[in-house]
Amino acid sequence: MDTLLTADIAANAPRYRRKSSTFIDGIHDVPEDANRAPAQLYSTMSGRLFHSGRIAIVMVGLPARGKTHISVSMARYLQWLGVKTRIFHLGDYRRATVGQGNDVPEDYFYPDASPASVVLRQKILKKCREDIYAWLNHENGQVAIYDAVNPTATGRRSLAKEFAKHDVQTLFLESFVDDENILRENARNVKIGSPDFANMDPDEAAKLYLRRMGTKIPTFETMNEKELNYIKMINAGQKFFYNNVSFNYLSHRIVFYLTNTHIKSRATYFVRAGAALGEESYKADAPLSEEGIRYAQVMAETLLKHREQEHAALMAQGGSAVPMRQLTVWCSTRVRTLQTADAFKERGFIVRQRTQMSQINPGVCERLSERAIRRLYPEEIEKHELDPYHHRYPRAESYHDLAVRLEPIILELEREQNDLLIIAHESVLRVLYAYLMHCSTMDIPKLTFPRNEIIEIIPAAYQNEARRIHIPGLDPNTVPGSPEDIRIPVPESSGPDTPTPLPDAAFAPPVELKVSVFDKLPEKVVNMAAEAVRDKIADED
């Protein structure tokens, strides 16, 4: 093939850019607007922040070392802050070049490869780097993450000089792993879905994959170039080594983030607090009602049963006899979230309170009727309709305010190595879910978390995966959402212009919630986005 798939064509291919869905991780979407930066504090004419120039973060490491996982996680955090970031997976360019279902020559990664393999390799590298320069120079990109093996010191020095010619600062990031347990887990979780390993014991398949990669990439030199800027992340964050990382503020933010992340597998669960006694409001902070206490117990039983079933299924597939991952519970300091978490505390689980996870402050509009809000604050209504994410009502918080407040929680979330359950108000769940699934700021105020569902998010290398777990046996009266800020646009109210409680939900509940679910068995609605990246599971870059 003489010509490569261009970046524009690749960006519009199904596996690069998918239809908008808040249930599919959008980290690899190519946004048509600037609504992917929930915690951005300010903007500039150039689109670049923190008085930092253009940076290329170059990944280094053998396959199954977590490079792609780190690249995606880092891009997620930087884009959350408003830094224009894009990941360039060399494997995507290789697949676009060789075509669907084809593979590179056996000596493709060899230092003494055949002339044909060298030409193919240089063609792929050239196109990928051209797209990096085009994005940085012509689309005002700020951080380009180059995800590839980059195995030799000579190649890395050459790459740094090439970026310097384009006035791009280079930061190398090596993921070095010599812990056999981490290697096997990474290979199992990311690589062995290939048909080559079908019907094999997962542990044996992981060992075979690692041996195969050792043969394909016989030469690898760990980073020790004193003149280069680099970070060496050892064994999934057990140790860090820095060299010359001192050229701007943004590089230090990147280092700070990396010290708070890891590549170990774990799940995150989102669930609403139970219904409160009497009026549920920001100011009242009422305790759980009898229905809320029962909900907490049923929810806890459902989640624990689900975890046991998942672990049993893993063992049935031939997994090694490892204990189930521990579960940590986070909740806010609000009474109803604390009492909901008591269902787990009674069972011996660790429960941690997070003051930053308090619900969004609705301000003076909390107890006003919809008609009264329209009459008293017509200008605020217009502003909210234009930008429901950034707008705040008098003495209230916006979702942007909440996202900035939750940044310490996001770093704690990245650092957590146990499975994590977050019990919080729907507004908090919206923001945290949007971070993990890279939702647009225009989608965040519309996300719904029914009380009869647990949302599970599983970090994966190329994109996170989400699924719903149904909570059976709940009275439908306990399912509607809790009070929210303001429903916009709101219909005209027929009631008097006097303060009355807001409706139970900020958005109308799904139609199926009106049906009795007493006898409905637990179900999982699996995110099928994994099909879009099935061709990446045997990636060697």
Coordinates of C-alpha atoms in Angstrom, one line a residue:
M1 CA 0.0 0.0 0.0
D2 CA 1.6 3.3 -1.2
T3 CA -0.6 5.7 0.8
L4 CA -1.6 5.5 4.4
L5 CA -4.9 6.2 6.0
T6 CA -4.9 9.9 6.8
A7 CA -5.7 11.3 10.2
D8 CA -9.0 12.7 8.9
I9 CA -10.2 9.4 7.5
A10 CA -9.0 7.5 10.6
A11 CA -10.7 10.0 12.9
N12 CA -14.0 9.3 11.1
A13 CA -13.7 5.5 11.0
P14 CA -16.0 3.6 13.4
R15 CA -13.3 2.5 15.8
Y16 CA -11.9 6.1 16.1
R17 CA -15.1 8.0 16.4
R18 CA -18.4 6.6 17.6
K19 CA -22.0 8.0 17.8
S20 CA -22.5 10.1 20.8
S21 CA -23.5 8.1 23.9
T22 CA -23.0 8.8 27.5
F23 CA -22.8 5.1 28.1
I24 CA -19.7 4.8 25.9
D25 CA -16.3 6.1 27.0
G26 CA -15.7 9.1 24.7
I27 CA -11.9 9.5 25.4
H28 CA -11.1 8.7 21.7
D29 CA -13.8 10.8 20.2
V30 CA -12.8 13.7 18.1
P31 CA -14.8 16.6 19.6
E32 CA -16.5 19.1 17.3
D33 CA -16.7 21.6 20.1
A34 CA -14.9 22.6 23.3
N35 CA -17.3 21.0 25.7
R36 CA -15.0 18.3 27.0
A37 CA -13.2 20.2 29.7
P38 CA -15.5 20.2 32.8
A39 CA -12.9 21.6 35.2
Q40 CA -11.2 24.2 32.9
L41 CA -10.6 27.4 34.9
Y42 CA -9.9 29.8 32.1
S43 CA -9.4 30.0 28.4
T44 CA -6.8 31.6 26.0
M45 CA -6.8 32.8 22.4
S46 CA -4.4 30.1 21.5
G47 CA -6.3 27.4 23.3
R48 CA -3.1 26.5 25.3
L49 CA -3.1 26.8 29.1
F50 CA -0.7 27.3 32.1
H51 CA 1.8 29.4 30.0
S52 CA 3.1 26.1 28.6
G53 CA 4.2 25.4 25.1
R54 CA 3.6 22.3 23.1
I55 CA 4.6 19.0 24.7
A56 CA 5.0 15.6 23.2
I57 CA 4.7 12.8 25.8
V58 CA 6.5 9.8 24.4
M59 CA 5.6 6.4 25.9
V60 CA 8.3 3.8 26.3
G61 CA 8.0 0.2 27.3
L62 CA 7.4 -3.4 26.1
P63 CA 3.9 -4.7 25.4
A64 CA 1.7 -5.5 28.4
R65 CA 3.4 -2.9 30.6
G66 CA 0.3 -0.6 30.7
K67 CA 1.5 2.1 28.3
T68 CA -1.9 2.5 26.6
H69 CA -3.7 2.5 30.0
I70 CA -1.4 5.2 31.2
S71 CA -1.8 7.2 28.0
V72 CA -5.6 7.1 28.1
S73 CA -5.7 7.9 31.9
M74 CA -3.4 10.9 31.4
A75 CA -5.3 12.2 28.5
R76 CA -8.5 11.9 30.5
Y77 CA -7.1 14.0 33.3
L78 CA -5.5 16.7 31.1
Q79 CA -8.6 17.1 29.0
W80 CA -10.7 17.4 32.2
L81 CA -8.4 20.4 33.1
G82 CA -9.0 21.9 29.7
V83 CA -5.6 21.0 28.2
K84 CA -6.0 20.2 24.5
T85 CA -4.7 16.6 24.5
R86 CA -4.8 13.8 21.9
I87 CA -3.4 10.3 21.9
F88 CA -1.6 8.9 18.8
H89 CA -1.6 5.1 19.1
L90 CA 1.1 3.8 16.6
G91 CA -0.9 0.6 16.5
D92 CA -3.8 2.4 14.9
Y93 CA -1.6 3.6 12.1
R94 CA 0.0 0.1 11.7
R95 CA -3.5 -1.5 11.4
A96 CA -4.6 1.2 8.9
T97 CA -1.6 0.5 6.8
V98 CA -1.5 -3.3 6.7
G99 CA -5.3 -3.6 6.4
Q100 CA -8.0 -5.4 8.4
G101 CA -7.0 -9.0 9.3
N102 CA -3.4 -8.7 8.3
D103 CA -0.3 -8.6 10.4
V104 CA 3.1 -7.0 10.1
P105 CA 6.1 -9.2 9.0
E106 CA 7.7 -11.4 11.7
D107 CA 10.9 -9.3 11.7
Y108 CA 9.0 -6.0 11.8
F109 CA 10.3 -5.1 15.3
Y110 CA 13.8 -6.6 14.8
P111 CA 16.8 -4.2 14.7
D112 CA 18.2 -6.1 11.7
A113 CA 14.8 -6.3 9.9
S114 CA 14.5 -6.9 6.2
P115 CA 14.5 -3.9 3.8
A116 CA 10.8 -4.3 3.2
S117 CA 10.0 -4.3 6.9
V118 CA 12.2 -1.3 7.5
V119 CA 10.4 0.6 4.7
L120 CA 7.0 -0.4 6.1
R121 CA 8.1 0.7 9.6
Q122 CA 9.4 4.0 8.5
K123 CA 6.3 4.7 6.5
I124 CA 4.0 4.1 9.5
L125 CA 6.2 6.1 11.8
K126 CA 6.4 9.0 9.3
K127 CA 2.7 9.3 8.9
C128 CA 2.0 9.1 12.7
R129 CA 4.5 11.9 13.4
E130 CA 3.2 14.0 10.5
D131 CA -0.2 13.9 12.1
I132 CA 1.3 14.8 15.5
Y133 CA 2.9 17.9 14.0
A134 CA -0.2 18.8 12.0
W135 CA -2.3 18.7 15.2
L136 CA 0.1 20.7 17.3
N137 CA 0.8 23.3 14.6
H138 CA -2.6 23.7 12.9
E139 CA -5.2 22.7 15.5
N140 CA -3.6 24.5 18.4
G141 CA -3.0 21.2 20.2
Q142 CA -0.9 21.4 23.4
V143 CA -0.1 17.8 24.5
A144 CA 0.4 15.0 22.1
I145 CA 0.7 11.5 23.6
Y146 CA 2.7 9.2 21.4
D147 CA 1.9 5.6 22.4
A148 CA 4.5 3.2 21.0
V149 CA 7.3 0.8 22.2
N150 CA 10.2 3.1 21.4
P151 CA 12.7 0.4 22.4
T152 CA 16.1 1.9 21.7
A153 CA 18.1 4.8 23.2
T154 CA 19.3 5.8 19.7
G155 CA 15.7 6.0 18.4
R156 CA 14.6 8.0 21.5
R157 CA 17.5 10.5 21.1
S158 CA 16.6 10.9 17.4
L159 CA 13.0 11.5 18.3
A160 CA 13.8 14.2 20.8
K161 CA 15.9 16.0 18.3
E162 CA 13.2 15.8 15.7
F163 CA 10.5 17.2 18.1
A164 CA 12.9 20.0 19.1
K165 CA 13.2 21.1 15.5
H166 CA 9.5 21.7 15.6
D167 CA 9.7 23.6 18.8
V168 CA 8.0 20.8 20.8
Q169 CA 9.2 19.9 24.2
T170 CA 9.6 16.1 24.8
L171 CA 8.8 14.2 27.9
F172 CA 9.5 10.4 27.8
L173 CA 7.5 8.2 30.1
E174 CA 8.6 4.6 30.5
S175 CA 6.4 2.0 32.2
F176 CA 9.0 -0.6 33.5
V177 CA 7.5 -3.8 34.9
D178 CA 9.5 -6.8 36.2
D179 CA 6.9 -8.0 38.6
E180 CA 5.6 -11.3 37.1
N181 CA 2.2 -11.0 38.8
I182 CA 1.6 -7.5 37.3
L183 CA 2.7 -8.7 33.8
R184 CA 0.4 -11.7 33.9
E185 CA -2.5 -9.6 35.0
N186 CA -1.9 -7.0 32.3
A187 CA -1.6 -9.7 29.7
R188 CA -4.7 -11.4 30.9
N189 CA -6.8 -8.2 31.0
V190 CA -5.7 -6.7 27.8
K191 CA -4.1 -9.1 25.3
I192 CA -5.4 -12.6 25.5
G193 CA -8.8 -12.0 23.9
S194 CA -7.1 -12.9 20.6
P195 CA -8.4 -16.1 18.8
D196 CA -4.8 -17.4 19.1
F197 CA -5.5 -18.0 22.8
A198 CA -9.1 -19.3 22.6
N199 CA -9.9 -22.1 25.0
M200 CA -6.6 -21.8 26.8
D201 CA -6.1 -21.4 30.5
P202 CA -5.8 -17.6 31.1
D203 CA -2.5 -17.9 33.0
E204 CA -0.9 -20.1 30.4
A205 CA -2.2 -17.9 27.6
A206 CA -0.6 -14.9 29.4
K207 CA 2.7 -16.6 29.7
L208 CA 2.6 -17.7 26.0
Y209 CA 1.8 -14.1 25.0
L210 CA 4.7 -12.7 27.0
R211 CA 7.1 -15.2 25.5
R212 CA 5.9 -14.4 22.0
M213 CA 6.5 -10.7 22.6
G214 CA 10.0 -11.4 23.9
T215 CA 10.7 -13.1 20.6
K216 CA 9.1 -10.4 18.4
I217 CA 10.9 -7.5 20.2
P218 CA 14.3 -9.0 21.2
T219 CA 16.0 -5.7 21.8
F220 CA 14.8 -3.3 24.4
E221 CA 16.9 -0.7 26.3
T222 CA 15.4 0.8 29.4
M223 CA 15.7 4.6 29.7
N224 CA 19.0 5.9 31.0
E225 CA 19.7 8.9 28.7
K226 CA 20.9 11.6 31.1
E227 CA 20.3 14.4 28.6
L228 CA 16.6 13.6 28.0
N229 CA 13.5 14.6 30.1
Y230 CA 12.0 11.4 31.3
I231 CA 9.9 9.7 34.0
K232 CA 10.3 6.0 34.8
M233 CA 7.3 4.4 36.4
I234 CA 8.3 1.1 38.0
N235 CA 5.9 -1.8 38.6
A236 CA 2.6 0.1 38.3
G237 CA 3.7 3.0 40.5
Q238 CA 5.6 1.3 43.2
K239 CA 8.6 3.5 42.4
F240 CA 9.2 6.6 40.3
F241 CA 12.4 8.0 38.8
Y242 CA 12.6 11.5 37.3
N243 CA 15.3 13.0 35.1
N244 CA 15.3 16.7 34.1
V245 CA 11.6 17.1 34.4
S246 CA 11.7 20.8 35.1
F247 CA 10.7 22.8 32.0
N248 CA 7.2 24.1 32.9
Y249 CA 4.2 24.0 35.3
L250 CA 2.2 21.6 33.1
S251 CA 5.0 19.0 33.2
H252 CA 4.8 19.1 37.0
R253 CA 1.1 18.6 36.9
I254 CA 1.6 15.6 34.8
V255 CA 4.2 14.2 37.2
F256 CA 1.8 14.9 40.1
Y257 CA -1.0 13.0 38.4
L258 CA 1.2 10.0 37.5
T259 CA 2.2 9.7 41.2
N260 CA -1.5 9.3 42.0
T261 CA -2.4 6.7 39.4
H262 CA -1.7 3.0 38.7
I263 CA -2.5 0.3 36.1
K264 CA -3.9 -2.3 38.4
S265 CA -7.4 -3.6 37.6
R266 CA -10.3 -2.6 39.8
A267 CA -14.0 -1.6 39.5
T268 CA -15.8 1.5 40.5
Y269 CA -19.5 1.5 41.5
F270 CA -21.8 4.5 41.6
V271 CA -25.1 4.4 43.6
R272 CA -27.6 6.9 45.0
A273 CA -28.3 7.4 48.7
G274 CA -31.6 6.1 50.0
A275 CA -34.7 8.2 50.3
A276 CA -34.7 10.7 53.2
L277 CA -37.4 11.1 55.9
G278 CA -39.9 13.8 54.9
E279 CA -38.5 16.6 52.8
E280 CA -35.3 15.9 50.9
S281 CA -33.4 19.2 50.6
Y282 CA -30.0 20.7 50.7
K283 CA -30.6 22.5 53.9
A284 CA -32.6 20.0 55.9
D285 CA -30.1 17.1 55.7
A286 CA -32.8 14.6 56.8
P287 CA -32.1 11.0 57.9
L288 CA -33.2 8.0 55.9
S289 CA -36.9 7.0 55.9
E290 CA -37.9 3.4 56.6
E291 CA -38.0 2.8 52.8
G292 CA -34.5 4.4 52.5
I293 CA -33.1 2.0 55.2
R294 CA -34.6 -1.0 53.4
Y295 CA -33.2 0.3 50.1
A296 CA -29.7 0.5 51.6
Q297 CA -29.9 -3.1 52.8
V298 CA -31.2 -4.5 49.4
M299 CA -28.7 -2.4 47.5
A300 CA -25.8 -3.8 49.6
E301 CA -27.0 -7.3 49.2
T302 CA -27.3 -6.9 45.5
L303 CA -23.8 -5.5 45.0
L304 CA -22.1 -8.1 47.3
K305 CA -23.9 -10.9 45.5
H306 CA -22.9 -9.4 42.1
R307 CA -19.2 -9.3 43.2
E308 CA -19.3 -12.9 44.4
Q309 CA -20.9 -14.0 41.1
E310 CA -18.2 -12.1 39.1
H311 CA -15.4 -13.7 41.1
A312 CA -16.9 -17.2 40.7
A313 CA -17.2 -16.7 37.0
L314 CA -13.6 -15.7 36.8
M315 CA -12.6 -18.8 38.7
A316 CA -14.8 -21.0 36.4
Q317 CA -12.9 -19.6 33.4
G318 CA -9.7 -21.0 34.8
G319 CA -8.4 -18.0 36.6
S320 CA -5.8 -18.4 39.3
A321 CA -7.0 -18.8 42.9
V322 CA -6.7 -15.2 43.9
P323 CA -8.9 -13.7 46.6
M324 CA -11.6 -11.3 45.7
R325 CA -10.5 -7.7 45.6
Q326 CA -11.3 -5.7 48.7
L327 CA -14.2 -3.1 48.6
T328 CA -13.8 0.4 49.9
V329 CA -16.9 2.6 50.4
W330 CA -16.9 6.4 50.0
C331 CA -19.7 8.7 50.9
S332 CA -20.3 12.4 51.7
T333 CA -20.9 13.8 55.2
R334 CA -24.6 14.2 54.5
V335 CA -26.8 12.1 56.9
R336 CA -28.6 10.1 54.3
T337 CA -25.4 9.0 52.5
L338 CA -23.8 8.1 55.9
Q339 CA -26.8 6.0 56.8
T340 CA -26.9 4.3 53.4
A341 CA -23.2 3.4 53.9
D342 CA -24.0 1.9 57.3
A343 CA -25.3 -1.2 55.4
F344 CA -21.7 -1.9 54.4
K345 CA -20.1 -0.7 57.6
E346 CA -22.2 -3.3 59.5
R347 CA -20.7 -6.0 57.2
G348 CA -17.2 -5.0 58.1
F349 CA -16.3 -2.8 55.0
I350 CA -14.2 0.3 55.3
V351 CA -16.3 3.5 54.9
R352 CA -14.6 6.8 54.3
Q353 CA -16.3 10.2 54.5
R354 CA -15.4 12.8 51.8
T355 CA -16.6 16.3 52.6
Q356 CA -16.0 17.4 48.9
M357 CA -18.7 14.9 47.8
S358 CA -21.6 17.0 49.2
Q359 CA -24.4 17.6 46.7
I360 CA -24.6 20.7 44.5
N361 CA -25.9 23.8 46.3
P362 CA -29.1 24.9 44.6
G363 CA -29.0 28.3 46.3
V364 CA -32.1 30.5 46.8
C365 CA -34.2 28.6 44.2
E366 CA -34.3 25.3 46.1
R367 CA -37.8 25.5 47.5
L368 CA -39.4 27.8 44.9
S369 CA -42.0 26.5 42.5
E370 CA -41.2 26.5 38.8
R371 CA -43.6 29.3 38.1
A372 CA -42.1 31.4 40.9
I373 CA -38.6 30.9 39.5
R374 CA -39.7 32.1 36.1
R375 CA -41.3 35.1 37.6
L376 CA -38.5 36.1 40.0
Y377 CA -35.5 35.2 37.9
P378 CA -36.3 35.5 34.2
E379 CA -32.8 36.5 33.2
E380 CA -31.3 33.6 35.1
I381 CA -33.7 31.2 33.3
E382 CA -32.3 32.5 29.9
K383 CA -28.7 32.1 31.0
H384 CA -29.4 28.5 32.3
E385 CA -31.0 27.5 29.0
L386 CA -27.9 28.7 27.1
D387 CA -25.4 26.9 29.4
P388 CA -26.8 24.7 32.1
Y389 CA -23.4 23.4 33.0
H390 CA -21.6 26.7 33.8
H391 CA -24.6 28.8 34.9
R392 CA -25.3 29.2 38.6
Y393 CA -28.4 30.6 40.2
P394 CA -28.1 33.2 43.0
R395 CA -26.1 31.9 45.9
A396 CA -25.9 28.5 44.2
E397 CA -23.2 26.3 42.7
S398 CA -22.9 25.4 39.0
Y399 CA -21.8 22.0 37.8
H400 CA -18.5 23.6 36.9
D401 CA -18.1 24.7 40.5
L402 CA -18.8 21.2 41.6
A403 CA -16.3 19.7 39.1
V404 CA -13.5 22.0 40.5
R405 CA -14.5 21.1 44.0
L406 CA -14.2 17.4 43.2
E407 CA -10.7 17.4 41.7
P408 CA -9.1 16.1 45.0
I409 CA -11.7 13.3 44.9
I410 CA -10.7 12.5 41.3
L411 CA -7.0 12.1 42.3
E412 CA -8.0 10.0 45.2
L413 CA -10.1 7.9 42.9
E414 CA -7.2 7.3 40.6
R415 CA -5.0 6.3 43.5
E416 CA -7.5 3.8 45.0
Q417 CA -6.4 0.2 44.4
N418 CA -9.4 -1.5 45.9
D419 CA -12.8 -1.8 44.2
L420 CA -14.6 1.4 45.1
L421 CA -18.3 2.1 45.9
I422 CA -19.3 5.8 45.8
I423 CA -22.5 6.7 47.5
A424 CA -23.5 10.2 46.8
H425 CA -26.2 12.6 45.5
E426 CA -27.0 12.4 41.8
S427 CA -25.3 15.7 41.0
V428 CA -21.9 14.3 42.4
L429 CA -22.4 11.0 40.5
R430 CA -22.9 12.9 37.3
V431 CA -19.6 14.7 37.5
L432 CA -17.5 11.7 38.6
Y433 CA -19.2 9.5 36.0
A434 CA -18.4 12.2 33.3
Y435 CA -14.8 12.1 34.3
L436 CA -14.4 8.4 34.0
M437 CA -16.5 8.1 30.8
H438 CA -15.3 11.5 29.2
C439 CA -18.8 12.9 28.8
S440 CA -19.5 16.4 27.3
T441 CA -20.3 19.2 29.7
M442 CA -23.6 19.5 27.8
D443 CA -24.5 16.0 28.8
I444 CA -23.5 16.2 32.5
P445 CA -26.6 17.9 33.8
K446 CA -28.8 15.4 32.0
L447 CA -27.2 12.2 33.3
T448 CA -29.6 10.1 35.3
F449 CA -28.9 7.6 38.1
P450 CA -32.1 5.8 39.1
R451 CA -32.1 4.4 42.6
N452 CA -32.9 0.9 41.3
E453 CA -29.6 0.6 39.5
I454 CA -25.9 0.4 40.4
I455 CA -23.5 1.7 37.8
E456 CA -20.3 -0.3 37.4
I457 CA -17.2 1.2 35.6
I458 CA -14.3 -1.1 34.8
P459 CA -11.1 0.6 33.7
A460 CA -9.7 -0.9 30.5
A461 CA -6.5 -0.1 28.6
Y462 CA -8.1 1.5 25.5
Q463 CA -11.4 2.8 27.1
N464 CA -13.4 2.4 30.2
E465 CA -16.4 0.1 30.1
A466 CA -19.7 0.7 32.0
R467 CA -22.7 -1.5 32.8
R468 CA -25.8 -1.3 34.8
I469 CA -26.7 -3.7 37.6
H470 CA -30.4 -3.8 38.5
I471 CA -31.5 -3.7 42.1
P472 CA -34.5 -6.0 42.5
G473 CA -37.4 -5.9 44.9
L474 CA -37.7 -2.1 45.4
D475 CA -41.0 -0.3 45.9
P476 CA -41.4 2.0 42.8
N477 CA -42.2 4.9 45.1
T478 CA -38.6 4.8 46.3
V479 CA -37.1 4.9 42.8
P480 CA -37.7 8.5 41.7
G481 CA -34.7 10.9 41.9
S482 CA -34.0 13.3 44.7
P483 CA -34.4 17.1 44.4
E484 CA -32.2 18.7 41.8
D485 CA -31.3 22.3 40.9
I486 CA -33.7 23.6 38.3
R487 CA -35.4 21.7 35.5
I488 CA -34.9 23.8 32.3
P489 CA -36.9 24.3 30.2
V490 CA -39.7 24.0 32.7
P491 CA -43.4 23.9 31.9
E492 CA -45.7 26.6 33.2
S493 CA -46.9 25.7 36.7
S494 CA -50.6 26.0 37.6
G495 CA -49.9 26.5 41.3
P496 CA -49.5 29.7 43.2
D497 CA -46.3 31.7 43.3
T498 CA -45.4 30.4 46.8
P499 CA -42.4 28.4 47.9
T500 CA -43.1 24.7 47.4
P501 CA -40.8 21.7 47.1
L502 CA -39.3 21.0 43.7
P503 CA -40.3 17.8 42.0
D504 CA -38.6 14.6 43.0
A505 CA -36.5 14.4 39.9
A506 CA -34.6 16.9 37.8
F507 CA -35.4 14.9 34.7
A508 CA -38.4 12.7 34.1
P509 CA -37.6 9.1 35.1
P510 CA -37.4 6.4 32.4
V511 CA -40.7 5.0 31.3
E512 CA -39.8 1.5 32.5
L513 CA -39.5 2.7 36.0
K514 CA -43.3 3.0 36.1
V515 CA -43.6 -0.7 35.9
S516 CA -43.4 -2.8 39.0
V517 CA -39.9 -4.3 39.5
F518 CA -40.6 -6.3 42.6
D519 CA -40.1 -9.6 40.8
K520 CA -37.5 -8.5 38.3
L521 CA -34.2 -10.5 38.6
P522 CA -30.8 -8.7 38.6
E523 CA -29.7 -7.9 35.1
K524 CA -26.6 -6.4 33.6
V525 CA -26.7 -4.2 30.5
V526 CA -23.2 -4.6 29.1
N527 CA -21.6 -1.8 27.2
M528 CA -21.0 -3.1 23.7
A529 CA -18.3 -0.5 22.9
A530 CA -15.7 -3.1 23.4
E531 CA -16.7 -4.5 20.0
A532 CA -15.3 -1.3 18.4
V533 CA -11.8 -2.0 19.6
R534 CA -11.8 -5.8 19.3
D535 CA -9.0 -5.5 16.7
K536 CA -6.7 -4.0 19.3
I537 CA -6.6 -6.8 21.8
A538 CA -3.5 -8.4 20.3
D539 CA -1.7 -5.1 19.8
E540 CA 2.1 -5.2 20.0
D541 CA 2.7 -1.5 20.2

